[in-house]
Amino acid sequence: MQRISLQPCFTACGETPLAHILRLGDVTLLLDAGWTTEYLEEDLAELRSALPSIDAVLVSHADVAHLGALPALLGQGDRTLPVYITGAAHKMGQMELYEECLVRSGCSEFTAFSLDHIDAAFDGMTTLNYLQHCSFVVRDTPVRIVAHPAGHRLGGAIWHIQWSNEDIVYAVGFNHRKERHLAGAQLPGIVSRPALLIVDGANAAVTAAPSATQNADFLEAVVATLRSEGNVLIPVDAAGRVLELLLLLEHHWAQHHLPYSLAWLSSMGASTLEFAKTQTEWMSESLCWHGGRLQDNPYLLRHVRPCADAAALARMGPGPKAVLASLGDLGAGGARELLAAWGAAERSTVVLPWVAAGRRSLARALARAGRGELVRLVLGRRVPLEGEELAAALAAAAGEAGEDVVEDATLAEALPEANEGFEAPDAAAQALELAADFTAEQQPQRANTGTIGVAGAPEQAQQRTEGAGALAARHACLVDGFAVPEGCCSPMFPFPEEPEARDAYGTIDTSVVFEEDVASGPGTWDPGAGVAPAAADAGAEGAAPGPPPPTKVVEEDASFNLRALVLAFDYEGLVDGRSLRTIVGQVAPRHCALLGRAQTESGRQALETLKRQMVDDLAPLHGKIHGPLSPGENLDIPCAPSVRVEMEGRLVASLETHAVSGCKLAWLRARRSAADPGLLEPAEDEAQHATLGGVFIGDVKLSEVRKALLKASIPAEFSGGALYCEGPLVIRRSEGEGAGLSLEGPLSEQYHRVQQVIYAQYHVC
């Protein structure tokens, strides 16, 4: 018997990363590969041990909690796996991890992964569109996956997995509500009665507030602080929920013509905006279309100014500012630095835009802290090495490059020794001196390259120059399309000529001379940098970029007494507990895995309450609720054996179909053929088939029955929840397992008339 098993690799809740191993018989899938923002290597121990047995990876959202571990697992080239992700999530996931790597590397010794690891992990991914069917075969077992819109984040996916005639739906982090930039998820429309539905109860204790009320309160808090000459800090992520807040603030600033500065502090902010401009097909249709006409790109922001660093933010000038800054958990980056600068000011406000931010370290402490309470904060920054530390670092770097230095010195010494005793012309002697200093780093990259020996030299001299020719071959000496002159033993013109930049019409492009950095402004110079921009450019012109100077991380205590106002809103964009219960009841799965493990007592009680309610809802439909799953706990679900069969032509011809809601239903009584078990043939027992009776299909309301009775000239009125007809006839609606309509009263001609009207409201099969 085939079995489905689900095993969490973490604690399987909204506060921790998501990574679950789904085994479908012989097929093993990894559902998400998240990591904690602490990036502890021991957290990946179980995931690394299971990696050799995994056949494919499905990524649902582009954030650290869903794909943060992929650069560490797949970016180092140790193992390659097929990874499936939507196109928009692929772009935004890169931006998210780039920001994490750059920000944390700038303030700490971050070794979890590098930018190269991110590129290597994302280069091998397979991108899919919404509703695109993708099939692959694992050990002769076909598997089909389809990504459906999940809301919550740009490119977020609900995965519909089809395996062995069974449907599995992986729906974590979805949002059923429509937002400014995303349409809501339609989970009940994906499939009905799946074998397994996987959902998370991270927001079981959250009650969703009306969007209009929440937006009004959020904007009022921001504008009120700015009007009181205070600053507003909004910690956000790099490429996820920040897109919703950008549209909200941009629209409010444009509508009310506010004079206050609005900035987005993120090292990847400009790149994220460029990608967002090209990903509108993944967003809500109403975002680009209004009143039947095409609107401007919604992310052509006119009031929000992206700032790559604190210096760019300072150039915006004095005055109150509203700044969206990363990282959203306040663990590093501009948000942490601005908190240290503005947290002690009474006029400032810190707005936590989603509840999830309060579950993480500093953000959680800030959400619970009261005014006047001490907030302990340590800031880290990189500074160049000096003195003995710099000398030690340079010595270590020189030791690593020792082989290259020895090779260049050997070349300089070998060429003169090889030509000892050989009388070359003066020009050749001069060229020989130039060749000693002509290293591989000075060679231009040309397609027409080769090696040069001593042409026309005596045999003895030719033998002496054999060693020099071998060394010159390694350095790819230039032969630029002409014959080598006699007596030459080195390139005639070793100086590389730099190509001139030309435009499409062949004219030399001199526009670079007149370009000016508008973002930095003319004439700006930071005295702490040591070198003015013009001098630095002049010194770097024509020189190859060298290795970055050695640096170290220094930390300083930036603790402060909290005086700023701290407000929390729910812009996380996740389904709340009440809505999740309703949606699961509509999907009616045979098995439902509820993920979630709250850290607080109130959260645990809310999750248990949600589970009990869902158990009661699915009991009449013979559905089961499993979870919350603990680390190391396996959910094992047996799958009933299924057989794919075909019907004989005469069996199909004998069916009496009835149209019901766009479908056709029919009674089928058949048996498997003895000659071919995969073929159904008509059953011979027609007498038993005649006693099967009929089936009433549909959910008829008493109000509809009353309209039908009045149309048939039969008086009917409501009283006490029942429908009273002409005479002593009463129509009641029964609930429970035998739900339907019941007709009470004596048998009479009127009874049969009412019965026929009721039957006409149903589809009878």
PDB file of C-alpha atoms in Angstrom, residues 643-647 671-681:
ATOM      1  CA  VAL A 643      -6.714   0.995  -9.953  1.00  0.00           C
ATOM      2  CA  ARG A 644      -7.076   2.785 -13.258  1.00  0.00           C
ATOM      3  CA  VAL A 645      -9.836   1.093 -15.301  1.00  0.00           C
ATOM      4  CA  GLU A 646     -11.623   1.642 -18.582  1.00  0.00           C
ATOM      5  CA  MET A 647     -15.311   1.162 -19.420  1.00  0.00           C
ATOM      6  CA  ARG A 671     -17.817  -5.346 -12.529  1.00  0.00           C
ATOM      7  CA  ARG A 672     -14.205  -5.888 -13.493  1.00  0.00           C
ATOM      8  CA  SER A 673     -13.746  -8.195 -16.430  1.00  0.00           C
ATOM      9  CA  ALA A 674     -12.290 -11.606 -15.658  1.00  0.00           C
ATOM     10  CA  ALA A 675     -10.251 -11.542 -18.875  1.00  0.00           C
ATOM     11  CA  ASP A 676      -8.957  -7.989 -18.375  1.00  0.00           C
ATOM     12  CA  PRO A 677      -8.950  -6.630 -14.771  1.00  0.00           C
ATOM     13  CA  GLY A 678      -8.489  -3.099 -16.129  1.00  0.00           C
ATOM     14  CA  LEU A 679     -11.800  -3.203 -18.018  1.00  0.00           C
ATOM     15  CA  LEU A 680     -15.305  -2.656 -16.611  1.00  0.00           C
ATOM     16  CA  GLU A 681     -18.274  -4.496 -18.067  1.00  0.00           C
TER      17      GLU A 681
END
